[in-house]
Amino acid sequence: MSWEEDIVPCPTCWLPADLVPPSDWDTNYHSHCPRGHDNTLVPAVLAHLRALQQKVADRPA
């Protein structure tokens, strides 16, 4: 994975959050941000966060 795939916006505070892959007992990804938010990301939410992240990355400076 590249760093763009390892980081998503935190859905709680919008800071960059680490993307944690699913474990053996959980089927969803999680995000962990510097403020301590631990969010479960169902596939639709993860896809939406990645789409938002891409829009920001494509925006001219």
CSV table of C-alpha atoms in Angstrom, one decimal, residues 5-49:
chain,number,residue,atom,x,y,z
A,5,GLU,CA,-4.0,4.2,0.9
A,6,ASP,CA,-2.7,4.1,4.5
A,7,ILE,CA,-4.2,7.5,5.5
A,8,VAL,CA,-7.8,8.7,5.3
A,9,PRO,CA,-9.5,11.7,6.9
A,10,CYS,CA,-10.8,11.0,10.3
A,11,PRO,CA,-14.6,11.1,10.1
A,12,THR,CA,-14.8,12.8,13.5
A,13,CYS,CA,-12.3,15.6,13.3
A,14,TRP,CA,-11.0,15.5,9.7
A,15,LEU,CA,-7.3,15.2,10.7
A,16,PRO,CA,-5.3,12.6,8.7
A,17,ALA,CA,-5.9,9.2,10.3
A,18,ASP,CA,-4.0,5.9,10.0
A,19,LEU,CA,-6.0,3.2,8.2
A,20,VAL,CA,-5.9,-0.1,10.2
A,21,PRO,CA,-6.8,-3.2,8.3
A,22,PRO,CA,-9.5,-5.6,9.5
A,23,SER,CA,-8.5,-8.1,12.2
A,24,ASP,CA,-9.5,-11.8,12.4
A,25,TRP,CA,-12.7,-11.0,14.4
A,26,ASP,CA,-13.7,-7.7,12.6
A,27,THR,CA,-14.4,-7.4,8.9
A,28,ASN,CA,-14.2,-3.6,8.7
A,29,TYR,CA,-11.3,-1.2,8.5
A,30,HIS,CA,-10.7,1.2,11.4
A,31,SER,CA,-9.1,4.7,11.4
A,32,HIS,CA,-6.9,6.0,14.3
A,33,CYS,CA,-6.2,9.8,14.3
A,34,PRO,CA,-3.8,11.8,16.5
A,35,ARG,CA,-6.7,13.0,18.7
A,36,GLY,CA,-7.4,9.4,19.7
A,37,HIS,CA,-10.5,8.8,17.7
A,38,ASP,CA,-11.0,5.1,16.7
A,39,ASN,CA,-13.6,4.8,14.0
A,40,THR,CA,-15.0,1.7,12.4
A,41,LEU,CA,-15.2,2.3,8.7
A,42,VAL,CA,-17.8,0.3,6.9
A,43,PRO,CA,-17.0,-0.1,3.2
A,44,ALA,CA,-19.3,2.7,2.0
A,45,VAL,CA,-17.8,5.2,4.5
A,46,LEU,CA,-14.2,4.2,3.6
A,47,ALA,CA,-15.0,4.7,-0.1
A,48,HIS,CA,-16.6,8.1,0.6
A,49,LEU,CA,-13.5,9.2,2.7
